[in-house]
Tab-separated table of C-alpha atoms and ligand atoms in Angstrom:
chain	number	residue	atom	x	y	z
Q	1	UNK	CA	-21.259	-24.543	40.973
Q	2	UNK	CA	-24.135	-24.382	38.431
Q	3	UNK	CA	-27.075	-26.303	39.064
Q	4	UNK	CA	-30.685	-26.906	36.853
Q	5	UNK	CA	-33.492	-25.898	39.297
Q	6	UNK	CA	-37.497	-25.321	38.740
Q	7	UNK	CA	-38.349	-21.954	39.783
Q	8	UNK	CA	-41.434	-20.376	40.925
Q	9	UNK	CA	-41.729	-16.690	40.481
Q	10	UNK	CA	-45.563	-16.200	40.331
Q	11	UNK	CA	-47.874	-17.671	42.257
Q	12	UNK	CA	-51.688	-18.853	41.081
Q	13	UNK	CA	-50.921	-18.295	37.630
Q	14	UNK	CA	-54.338	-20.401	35.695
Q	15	UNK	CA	-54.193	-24.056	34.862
Q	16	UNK	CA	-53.367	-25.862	32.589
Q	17	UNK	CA	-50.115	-24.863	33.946
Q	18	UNK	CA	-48.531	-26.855	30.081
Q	19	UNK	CA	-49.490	-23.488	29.455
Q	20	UNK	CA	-49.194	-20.547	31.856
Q	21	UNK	CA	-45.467	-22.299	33.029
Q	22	UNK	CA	-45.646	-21.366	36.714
Q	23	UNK	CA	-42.135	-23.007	36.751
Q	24	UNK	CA	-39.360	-22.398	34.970
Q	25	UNK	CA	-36.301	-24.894	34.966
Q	26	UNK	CA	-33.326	-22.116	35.012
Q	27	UNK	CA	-29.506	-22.692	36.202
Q	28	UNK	CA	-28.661	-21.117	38.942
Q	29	UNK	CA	-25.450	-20.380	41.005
Q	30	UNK	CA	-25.501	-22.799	43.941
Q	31	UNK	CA	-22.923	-21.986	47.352
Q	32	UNK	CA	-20.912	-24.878	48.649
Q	33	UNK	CA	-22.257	-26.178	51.759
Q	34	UNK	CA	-21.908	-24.147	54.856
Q	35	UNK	CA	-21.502	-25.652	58.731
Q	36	UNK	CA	-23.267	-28.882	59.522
Q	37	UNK	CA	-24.859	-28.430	55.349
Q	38	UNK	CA	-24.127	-30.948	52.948
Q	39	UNK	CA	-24.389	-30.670	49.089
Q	40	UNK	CA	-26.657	-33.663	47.656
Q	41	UNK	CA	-26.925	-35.092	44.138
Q	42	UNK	CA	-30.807	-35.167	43.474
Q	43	UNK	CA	-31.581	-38.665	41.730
Q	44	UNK	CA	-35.436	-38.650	42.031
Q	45	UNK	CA	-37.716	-35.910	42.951
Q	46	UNK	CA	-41.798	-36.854	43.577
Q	47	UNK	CA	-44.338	-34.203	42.991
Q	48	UNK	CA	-46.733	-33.915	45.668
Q	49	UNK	CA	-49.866	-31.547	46.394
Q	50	UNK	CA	-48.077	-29.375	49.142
Q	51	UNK	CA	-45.953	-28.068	45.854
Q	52	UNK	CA	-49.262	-27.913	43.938
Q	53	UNK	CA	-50.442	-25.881	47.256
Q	54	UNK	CA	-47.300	-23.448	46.690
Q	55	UNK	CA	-48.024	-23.071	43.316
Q	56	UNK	CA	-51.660	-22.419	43.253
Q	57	UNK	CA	-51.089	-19.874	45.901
Q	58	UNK	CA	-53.094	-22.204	48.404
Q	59	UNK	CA	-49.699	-22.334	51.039
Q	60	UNK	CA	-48.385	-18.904	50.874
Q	61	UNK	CA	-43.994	-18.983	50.563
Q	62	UNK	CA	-41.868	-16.148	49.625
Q	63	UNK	CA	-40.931	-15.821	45.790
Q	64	UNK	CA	-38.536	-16.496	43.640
Q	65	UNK	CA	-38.582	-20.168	45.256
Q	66	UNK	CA	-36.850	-23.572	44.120
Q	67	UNK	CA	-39.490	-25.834	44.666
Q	68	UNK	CA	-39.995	-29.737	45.599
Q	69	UNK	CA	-39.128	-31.392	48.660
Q	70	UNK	CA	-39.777	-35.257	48.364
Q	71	UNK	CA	-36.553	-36.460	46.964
Q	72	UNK	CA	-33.863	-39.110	47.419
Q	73	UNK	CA	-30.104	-38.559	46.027
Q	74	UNK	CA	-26.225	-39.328	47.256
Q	75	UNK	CA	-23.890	-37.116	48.767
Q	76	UNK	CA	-21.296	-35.025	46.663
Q	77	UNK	CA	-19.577	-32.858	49.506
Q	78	UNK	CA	-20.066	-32.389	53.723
Q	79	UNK	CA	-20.272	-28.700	55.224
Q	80	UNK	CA	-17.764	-28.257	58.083
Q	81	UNK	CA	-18.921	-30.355	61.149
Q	82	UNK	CA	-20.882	-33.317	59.399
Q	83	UNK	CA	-19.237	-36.239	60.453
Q	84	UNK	CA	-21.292	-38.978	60.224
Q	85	UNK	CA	-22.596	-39.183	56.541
Q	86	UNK	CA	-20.000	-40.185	53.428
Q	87	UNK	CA	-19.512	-39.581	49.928
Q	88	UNK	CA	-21.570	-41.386	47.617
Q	89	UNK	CA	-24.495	-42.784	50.726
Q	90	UNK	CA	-27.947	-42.925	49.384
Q	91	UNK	CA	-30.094	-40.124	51.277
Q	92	UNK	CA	-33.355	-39.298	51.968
Q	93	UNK	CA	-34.701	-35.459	52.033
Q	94	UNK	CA	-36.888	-34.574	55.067
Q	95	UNK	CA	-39.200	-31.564	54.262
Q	96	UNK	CA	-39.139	-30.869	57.956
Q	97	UNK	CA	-35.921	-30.219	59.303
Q	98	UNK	CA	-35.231	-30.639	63.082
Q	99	UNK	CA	-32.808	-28.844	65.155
Q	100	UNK	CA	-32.897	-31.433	68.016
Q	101	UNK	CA	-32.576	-28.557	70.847
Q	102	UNK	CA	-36.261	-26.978	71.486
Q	103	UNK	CA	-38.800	-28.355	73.218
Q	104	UNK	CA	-40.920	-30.697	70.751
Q	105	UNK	CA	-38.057	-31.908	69.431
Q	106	UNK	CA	-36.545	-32.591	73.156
Q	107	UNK	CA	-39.740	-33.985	73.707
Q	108	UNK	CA	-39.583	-36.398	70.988
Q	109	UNK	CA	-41.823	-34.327	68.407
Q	110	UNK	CA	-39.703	-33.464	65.985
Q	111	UNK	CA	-42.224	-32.562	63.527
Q	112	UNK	CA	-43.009	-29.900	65.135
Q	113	UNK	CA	-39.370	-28.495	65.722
Q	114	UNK	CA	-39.758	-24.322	66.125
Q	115	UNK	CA	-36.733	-23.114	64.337
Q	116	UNK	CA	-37.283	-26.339	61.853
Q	117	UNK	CA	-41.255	-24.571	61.115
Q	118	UNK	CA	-39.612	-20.531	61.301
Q	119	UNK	CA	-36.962	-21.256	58.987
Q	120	UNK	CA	-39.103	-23.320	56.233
Q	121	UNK	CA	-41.531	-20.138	56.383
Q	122	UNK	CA	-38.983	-18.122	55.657
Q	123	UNK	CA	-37.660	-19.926	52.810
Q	124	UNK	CA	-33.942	-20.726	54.079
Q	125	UNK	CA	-32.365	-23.714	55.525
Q	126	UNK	CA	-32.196	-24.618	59.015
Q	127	UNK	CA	-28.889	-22.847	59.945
Q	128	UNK	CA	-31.220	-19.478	58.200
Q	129	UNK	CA	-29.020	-19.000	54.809
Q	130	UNK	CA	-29.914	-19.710	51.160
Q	131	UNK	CA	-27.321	-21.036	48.953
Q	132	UNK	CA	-28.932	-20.841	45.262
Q	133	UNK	CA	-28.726	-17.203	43.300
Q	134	UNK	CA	-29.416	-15.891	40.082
Q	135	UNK	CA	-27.531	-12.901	38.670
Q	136	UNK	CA	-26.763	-12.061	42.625
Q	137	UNK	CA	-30.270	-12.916	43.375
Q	138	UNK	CA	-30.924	-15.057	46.576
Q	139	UNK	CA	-33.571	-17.809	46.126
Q	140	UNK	CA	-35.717	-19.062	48.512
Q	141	UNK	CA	-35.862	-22.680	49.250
Q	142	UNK	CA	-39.140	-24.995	49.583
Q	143	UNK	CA	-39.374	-26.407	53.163
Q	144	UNK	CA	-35.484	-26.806	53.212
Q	145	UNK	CA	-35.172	-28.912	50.205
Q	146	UNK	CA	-35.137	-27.379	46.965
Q	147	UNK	CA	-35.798	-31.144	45.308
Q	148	UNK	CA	-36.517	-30.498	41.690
Q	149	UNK	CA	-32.921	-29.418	41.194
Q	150	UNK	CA	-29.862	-31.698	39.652
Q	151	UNK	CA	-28.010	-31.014	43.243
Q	152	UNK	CA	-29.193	-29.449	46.120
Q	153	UNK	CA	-27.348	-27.813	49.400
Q	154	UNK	CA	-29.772	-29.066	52.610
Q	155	UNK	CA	-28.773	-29.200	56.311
Q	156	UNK	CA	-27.937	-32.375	57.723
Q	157	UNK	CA	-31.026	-31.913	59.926
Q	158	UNK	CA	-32.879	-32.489	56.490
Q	159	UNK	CA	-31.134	-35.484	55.644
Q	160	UNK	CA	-31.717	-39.480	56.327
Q	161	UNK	CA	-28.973	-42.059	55.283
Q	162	UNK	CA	-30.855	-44.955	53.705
Q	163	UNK	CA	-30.210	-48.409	52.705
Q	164	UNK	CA	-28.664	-48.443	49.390
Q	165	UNK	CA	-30.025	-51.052	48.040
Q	166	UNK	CA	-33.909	-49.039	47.363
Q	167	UNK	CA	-33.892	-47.720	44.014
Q	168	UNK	CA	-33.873	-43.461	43.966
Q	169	UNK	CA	-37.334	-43.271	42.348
Q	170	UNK	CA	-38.752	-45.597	45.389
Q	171	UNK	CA	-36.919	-44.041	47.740
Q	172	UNK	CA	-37.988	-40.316	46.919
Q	173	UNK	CA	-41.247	-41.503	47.925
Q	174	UNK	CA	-40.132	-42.073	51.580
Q	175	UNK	CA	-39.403	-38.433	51.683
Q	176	UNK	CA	-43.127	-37.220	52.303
Q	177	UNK	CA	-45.580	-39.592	51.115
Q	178	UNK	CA	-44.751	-42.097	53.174
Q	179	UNK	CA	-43.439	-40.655	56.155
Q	180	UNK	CA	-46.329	-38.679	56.233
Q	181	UNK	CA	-48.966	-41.563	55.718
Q	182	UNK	CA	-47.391	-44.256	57.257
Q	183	UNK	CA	-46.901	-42.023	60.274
Q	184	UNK	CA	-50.081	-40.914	60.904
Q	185	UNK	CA	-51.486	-44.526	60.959
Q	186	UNK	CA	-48.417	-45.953	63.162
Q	187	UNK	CA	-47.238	-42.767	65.301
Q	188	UNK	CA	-50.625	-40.051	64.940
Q	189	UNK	CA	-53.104	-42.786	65.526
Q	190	UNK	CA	-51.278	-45.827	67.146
Q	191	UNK	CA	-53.980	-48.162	65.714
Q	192	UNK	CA	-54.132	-51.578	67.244
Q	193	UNK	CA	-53.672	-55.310	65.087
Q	194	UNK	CA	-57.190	-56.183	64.309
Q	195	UNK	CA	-58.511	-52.666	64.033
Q	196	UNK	CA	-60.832	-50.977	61.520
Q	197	UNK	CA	-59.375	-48.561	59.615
Q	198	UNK	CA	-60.568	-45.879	56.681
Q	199	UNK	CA	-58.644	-43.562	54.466
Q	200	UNK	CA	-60.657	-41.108	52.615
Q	201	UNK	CA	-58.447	-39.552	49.762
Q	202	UNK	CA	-55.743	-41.753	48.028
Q	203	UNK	CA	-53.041	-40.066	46.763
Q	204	UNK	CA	-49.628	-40.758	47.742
Q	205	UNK	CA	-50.039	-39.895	51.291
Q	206	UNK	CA	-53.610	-41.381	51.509
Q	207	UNK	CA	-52.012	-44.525	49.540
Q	208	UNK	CA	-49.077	-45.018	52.143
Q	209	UNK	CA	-51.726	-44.920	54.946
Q	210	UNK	CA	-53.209	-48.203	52.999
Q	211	UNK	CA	-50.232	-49.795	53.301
Q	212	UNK	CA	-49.595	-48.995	56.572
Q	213	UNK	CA	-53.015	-50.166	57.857
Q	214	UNK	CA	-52.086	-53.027	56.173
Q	215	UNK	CA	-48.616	-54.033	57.691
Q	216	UNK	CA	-49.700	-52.906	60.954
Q	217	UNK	CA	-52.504	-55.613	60.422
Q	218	UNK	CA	-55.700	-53.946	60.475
Q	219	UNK	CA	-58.742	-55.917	60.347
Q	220	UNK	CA	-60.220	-54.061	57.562
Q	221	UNK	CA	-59.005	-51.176	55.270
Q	222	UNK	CA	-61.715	-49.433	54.054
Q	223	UNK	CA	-60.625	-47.015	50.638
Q	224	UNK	CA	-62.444	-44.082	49.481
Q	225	UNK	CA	-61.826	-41.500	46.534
Q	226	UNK	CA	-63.533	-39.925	43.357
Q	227	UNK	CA	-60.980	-41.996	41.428
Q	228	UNK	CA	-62.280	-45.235	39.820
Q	229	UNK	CA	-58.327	-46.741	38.802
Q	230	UNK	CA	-57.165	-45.685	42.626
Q	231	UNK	CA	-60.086	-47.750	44.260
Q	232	UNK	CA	-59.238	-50.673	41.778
Q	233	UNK	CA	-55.447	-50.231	42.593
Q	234	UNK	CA	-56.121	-50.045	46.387
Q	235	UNK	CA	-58.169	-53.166	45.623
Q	236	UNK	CA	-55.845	-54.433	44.197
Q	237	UNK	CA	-53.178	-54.327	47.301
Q	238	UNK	CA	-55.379	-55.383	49.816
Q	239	UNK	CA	-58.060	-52.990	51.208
Q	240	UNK	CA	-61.119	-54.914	51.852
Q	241	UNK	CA	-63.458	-52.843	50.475
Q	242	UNK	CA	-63.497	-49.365	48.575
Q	243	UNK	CA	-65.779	-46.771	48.325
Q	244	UNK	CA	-66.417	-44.089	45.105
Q	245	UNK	CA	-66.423	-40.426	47.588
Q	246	UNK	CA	-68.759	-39.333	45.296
Q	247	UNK	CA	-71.701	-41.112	45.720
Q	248	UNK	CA	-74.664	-39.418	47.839
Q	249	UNK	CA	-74.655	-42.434	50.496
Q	250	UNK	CA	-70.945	-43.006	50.789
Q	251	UNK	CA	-71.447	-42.227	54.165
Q	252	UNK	CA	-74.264	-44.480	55.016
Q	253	UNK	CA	-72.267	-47.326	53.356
Q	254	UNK	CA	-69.066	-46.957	55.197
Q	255	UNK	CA	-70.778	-47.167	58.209
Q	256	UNK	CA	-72.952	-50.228	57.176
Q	257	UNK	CA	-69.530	-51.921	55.881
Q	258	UNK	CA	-67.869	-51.377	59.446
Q	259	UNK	CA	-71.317	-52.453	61.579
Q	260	UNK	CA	-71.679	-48.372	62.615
Q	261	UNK	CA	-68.362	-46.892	62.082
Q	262	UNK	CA	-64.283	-47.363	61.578
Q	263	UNK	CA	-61.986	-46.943	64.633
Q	264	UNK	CA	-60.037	-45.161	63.170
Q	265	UNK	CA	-60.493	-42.943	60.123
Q	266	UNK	CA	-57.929	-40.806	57.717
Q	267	UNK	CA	-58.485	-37.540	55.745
Q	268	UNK	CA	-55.777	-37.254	53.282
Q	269	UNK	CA	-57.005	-34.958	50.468
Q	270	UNK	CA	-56.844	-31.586	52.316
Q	271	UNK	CA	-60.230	-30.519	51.148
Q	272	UNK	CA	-62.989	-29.994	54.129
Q	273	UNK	CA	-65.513	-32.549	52.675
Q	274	UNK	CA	-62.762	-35.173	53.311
Q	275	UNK	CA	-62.158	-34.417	57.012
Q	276	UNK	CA	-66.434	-34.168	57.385
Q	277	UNK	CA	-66.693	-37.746	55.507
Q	278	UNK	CA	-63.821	-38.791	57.637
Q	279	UNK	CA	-65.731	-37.562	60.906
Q	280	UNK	CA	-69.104	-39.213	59.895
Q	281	UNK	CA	-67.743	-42.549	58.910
Q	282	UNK	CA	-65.363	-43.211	62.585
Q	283	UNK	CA	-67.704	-45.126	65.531
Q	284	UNK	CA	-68.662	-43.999	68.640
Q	285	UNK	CA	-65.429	-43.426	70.660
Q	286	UNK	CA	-63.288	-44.007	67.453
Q	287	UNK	CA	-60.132	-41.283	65.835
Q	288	UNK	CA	-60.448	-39.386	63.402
Q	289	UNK	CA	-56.812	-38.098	62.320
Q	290	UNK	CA	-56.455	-35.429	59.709
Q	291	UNK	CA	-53.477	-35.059	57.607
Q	292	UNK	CA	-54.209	-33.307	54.121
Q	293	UNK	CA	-53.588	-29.324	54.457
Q	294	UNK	CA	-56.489	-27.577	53.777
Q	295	UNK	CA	-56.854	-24.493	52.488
Q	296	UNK	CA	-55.954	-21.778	55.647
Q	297	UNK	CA	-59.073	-19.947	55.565
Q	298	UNK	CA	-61.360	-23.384	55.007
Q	299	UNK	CA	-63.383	-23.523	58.312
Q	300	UNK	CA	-64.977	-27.160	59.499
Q	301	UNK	CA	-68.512	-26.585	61.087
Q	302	UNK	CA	-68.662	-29.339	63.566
Q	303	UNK	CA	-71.054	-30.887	66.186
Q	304	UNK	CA	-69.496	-30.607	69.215
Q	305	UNK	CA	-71.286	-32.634	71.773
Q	306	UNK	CA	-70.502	-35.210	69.259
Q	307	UNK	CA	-67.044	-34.992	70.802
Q	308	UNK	CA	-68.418	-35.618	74.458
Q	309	UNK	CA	-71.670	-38.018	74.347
Q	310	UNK	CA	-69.724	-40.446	71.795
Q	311	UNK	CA	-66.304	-39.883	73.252
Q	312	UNK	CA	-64.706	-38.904	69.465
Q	313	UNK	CA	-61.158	-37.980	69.417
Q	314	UNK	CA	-59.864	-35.239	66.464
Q	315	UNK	CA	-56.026	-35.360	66.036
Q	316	UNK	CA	-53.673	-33.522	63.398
Q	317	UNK	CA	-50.798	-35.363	62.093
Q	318	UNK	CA	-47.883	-33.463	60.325
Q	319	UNK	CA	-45.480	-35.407	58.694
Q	320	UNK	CA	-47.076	-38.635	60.423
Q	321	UNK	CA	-45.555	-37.499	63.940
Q	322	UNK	CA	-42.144	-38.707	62.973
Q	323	UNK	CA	-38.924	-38.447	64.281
Q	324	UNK	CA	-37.463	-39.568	60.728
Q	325	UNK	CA	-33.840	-40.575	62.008
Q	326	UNK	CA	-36.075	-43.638	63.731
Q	327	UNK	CA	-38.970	-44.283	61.480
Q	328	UNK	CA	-37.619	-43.996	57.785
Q	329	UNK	CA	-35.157	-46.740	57.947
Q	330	UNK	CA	-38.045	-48.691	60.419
Q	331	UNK	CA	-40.133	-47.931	57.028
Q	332	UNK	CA	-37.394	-48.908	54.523
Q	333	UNK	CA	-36.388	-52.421	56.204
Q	334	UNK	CA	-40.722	-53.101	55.730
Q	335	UNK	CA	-40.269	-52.112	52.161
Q	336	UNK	CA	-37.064	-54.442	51.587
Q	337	UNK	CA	-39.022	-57.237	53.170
Q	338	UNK	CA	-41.418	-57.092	50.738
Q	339	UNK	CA	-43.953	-56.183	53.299
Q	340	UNK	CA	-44.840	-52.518	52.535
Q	341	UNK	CA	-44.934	-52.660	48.291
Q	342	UNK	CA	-43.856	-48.656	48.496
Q	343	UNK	CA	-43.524	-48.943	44.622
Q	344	UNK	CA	-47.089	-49.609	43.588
Q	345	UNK	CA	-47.499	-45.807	44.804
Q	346	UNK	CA	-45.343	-44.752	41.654
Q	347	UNK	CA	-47.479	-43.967	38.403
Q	348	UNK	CA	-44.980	-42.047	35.917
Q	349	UNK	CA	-41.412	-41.109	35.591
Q	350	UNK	CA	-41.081	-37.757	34.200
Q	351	UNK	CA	-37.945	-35.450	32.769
Q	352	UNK	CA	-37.606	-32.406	34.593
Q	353	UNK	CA	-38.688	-30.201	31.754
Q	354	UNK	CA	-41.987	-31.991	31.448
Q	355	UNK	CA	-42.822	-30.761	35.136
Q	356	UNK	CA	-45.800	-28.374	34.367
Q	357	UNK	CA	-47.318	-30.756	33.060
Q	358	UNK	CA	-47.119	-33.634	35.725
Q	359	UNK	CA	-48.332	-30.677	38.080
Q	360	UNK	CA	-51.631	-30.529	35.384
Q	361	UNK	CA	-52.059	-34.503	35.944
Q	362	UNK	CA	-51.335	-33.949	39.434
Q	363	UNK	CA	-54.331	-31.572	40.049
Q	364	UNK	CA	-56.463	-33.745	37.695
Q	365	UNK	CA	-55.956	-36.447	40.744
Q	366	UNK	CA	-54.872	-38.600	37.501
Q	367	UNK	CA	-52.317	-41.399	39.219
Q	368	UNK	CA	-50.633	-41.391	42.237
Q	369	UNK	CA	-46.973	-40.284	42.483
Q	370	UNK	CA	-45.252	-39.034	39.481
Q	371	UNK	CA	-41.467	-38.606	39.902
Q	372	UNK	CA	-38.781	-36.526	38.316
Q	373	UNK	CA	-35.733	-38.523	37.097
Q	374	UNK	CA	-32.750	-36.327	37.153
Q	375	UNK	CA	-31.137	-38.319	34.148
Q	376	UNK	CA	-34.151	-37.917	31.995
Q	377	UNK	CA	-32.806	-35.273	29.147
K	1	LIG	ZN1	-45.147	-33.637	50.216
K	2	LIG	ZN1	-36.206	-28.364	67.159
């Protein structure tokens, strides 16, 4: 079948991207599902900043890729040996997908599955094939997804059934922004009810971690970014204080807001000064957990008898430790309760063909999840 798709051919082409057009939204010839694949109708597609990392060359992938990979749609057709999903239930994309055989994922660490990580390097799905061409041309696929496309052929591995009661647009965001923040608050950094918490850099991700902090009833949520509407919007759902990251003594203030320090504190804007403010600003004995994705050859000078006298503990989180099959409908039932307000995180609805331009406003830091609606003409 034919399928609209947004492809990326060259990579750190100069912003504003309205203008240089790193994608292109082209029709390509897409395969019917092979074993244990399943071919998805794409409803709503977010754009996050590990496709702005593709793009701006920042996250190296092999070209010509189909890009996006936070997404929510319904199933159109099962591969040979899928079972247990039907036509027409709401899914969720998983940018990570998980074989369930090798050892993290046999020891519960799915997020770190190793033919999951080989094959989303490489560009194919989990089973190692590609299923979209061009004039006999395979295209790689973006960490098994392929989102920003009006269908989409993903292994079952990268697939969660959800409730189908959560709007597409909301649940897109479930996808990555709040798998990955949510996670690293609840699963990376187990924080305790009555706990400090910070989270320096609020985009979707950093936003979710907010929320998280929140359900999981932190005794404060401290919010920091350059962004004066974000602080006033993470005001405005409950953090008890927020901080501009751009004034000289944010520092000093953080830690005179929290009586010397957070518990536990959050870098989630994959830039180095975030992960140092996020260091300097968690107490004596306190976590700091790191989940933005810096640049690969950014280096973090660090004191390291810091890390013995005062007891500190460092931890990466990728994709919030999850094992989605548990937490994702965990997450959804909090969002259907009303208790985790998932849709405050979404700024714009976009069409497809307005998508170099949402990456523009993306890099800008203006809002905080923009979303592709397939319908959109
Ligand atoms: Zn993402
Ligand atoms: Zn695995």
């Amino acid at each position: 079948m034919k399928t609209r798709a947004a492809l990326l051919y060259d990579v750190g082409l100069p912003q504003p991207y309205e203008n240089s057009r790193p994608l292109h939204i082209e029709e390509v010839e897409l395969a019917a599902p092979g074993a244990n694949e399943v071919l998805v109708r794409i409803r709503a597609a977010g754009l996050c900043h590990s496709d702005l990392s593709v793009i701006n060359g920042d996250r190296p992938r092999p070209t010509p890729m189909a890009i996006g990979h936070e997404a929510a749609g319904t199933v159109e057709a099962l591969g040979e040996g899928v079972t247990d999903l039907r036509i027409g239930e709401h899914v969720v994309l998983v940018f990570m997908p998980s074989c369930g055989h090798c050892l993290p994922c046999a020891t519960g660490r799915p997020a770190l599955c190793e033919p999951g990580a080989l094959a989303n390097g490489a560009g194919t799905l989990l089973g190692g094939g590609r299923r979209m061409t061009q004039g006999g041309n395979s295209i790689n696929h973006h960490l098994g997804c392929s989102a920003f496309s009006d269908y989409a052929v993903v292994s079952r591995r990268s697939l969660v059934a959800i409730d189908d009661r959560v709007e597409f647009e909301h649940a897109a965001l479930f996808g990555c922004a709040v798998l990955t923040g949510m996670g690293a608050v609840l699963n990376t950094a187990g924080i305790e009810a009555g706990a400090s918490v910070a989270v320096v850099g609020l985009g979707g991700v950093g936003f979710s971690s907010v929320l998280a902090a929140l359900a999981a009833g932190a005794g404060q949520v401290i919010a920091i970014d350059r962004v004066p509407s974000k602080l006033s919007l993470a005001k405005a759902i409950g953090a008890s204080h927020v901080f501009d990251a751009s004034a000289p003594d944010v520092i000093e203030r953080v830690r005179e807001a929290s009586s010397g320090g957070v518990d536990y504190a959050f870098e989630m804007a994959g830039a180095i000064a975030a992960l140092d403010c996020a260091y300097r600003i968690t107490r004596r004995g306190g976590v700091t957990v790191t989940a933005g994705l810096a640049n690969p050859a950014a280096l973090w000078p660090l004191q390291a008898v810091s890390l013995v006298a005062e007891e500190r503990t460092v931890k990466g989180s990728y994709i919030g430790s999850c094992v989605p099959t548990r937490d994702l409908p965990r997450y959804v039932s909090l969002f259907l309760q009303g208790r985790l307000p998932v849709d405050k995180l979404l700024s714009e609805r976009i069409a497809l063909t307005a998508i170099n331009a949402g990456f523009d406003r993306l890099a800008r830091g203006e809002g905080i999840r923009q979303v592709v609606m397939m319908d959109t003409p």
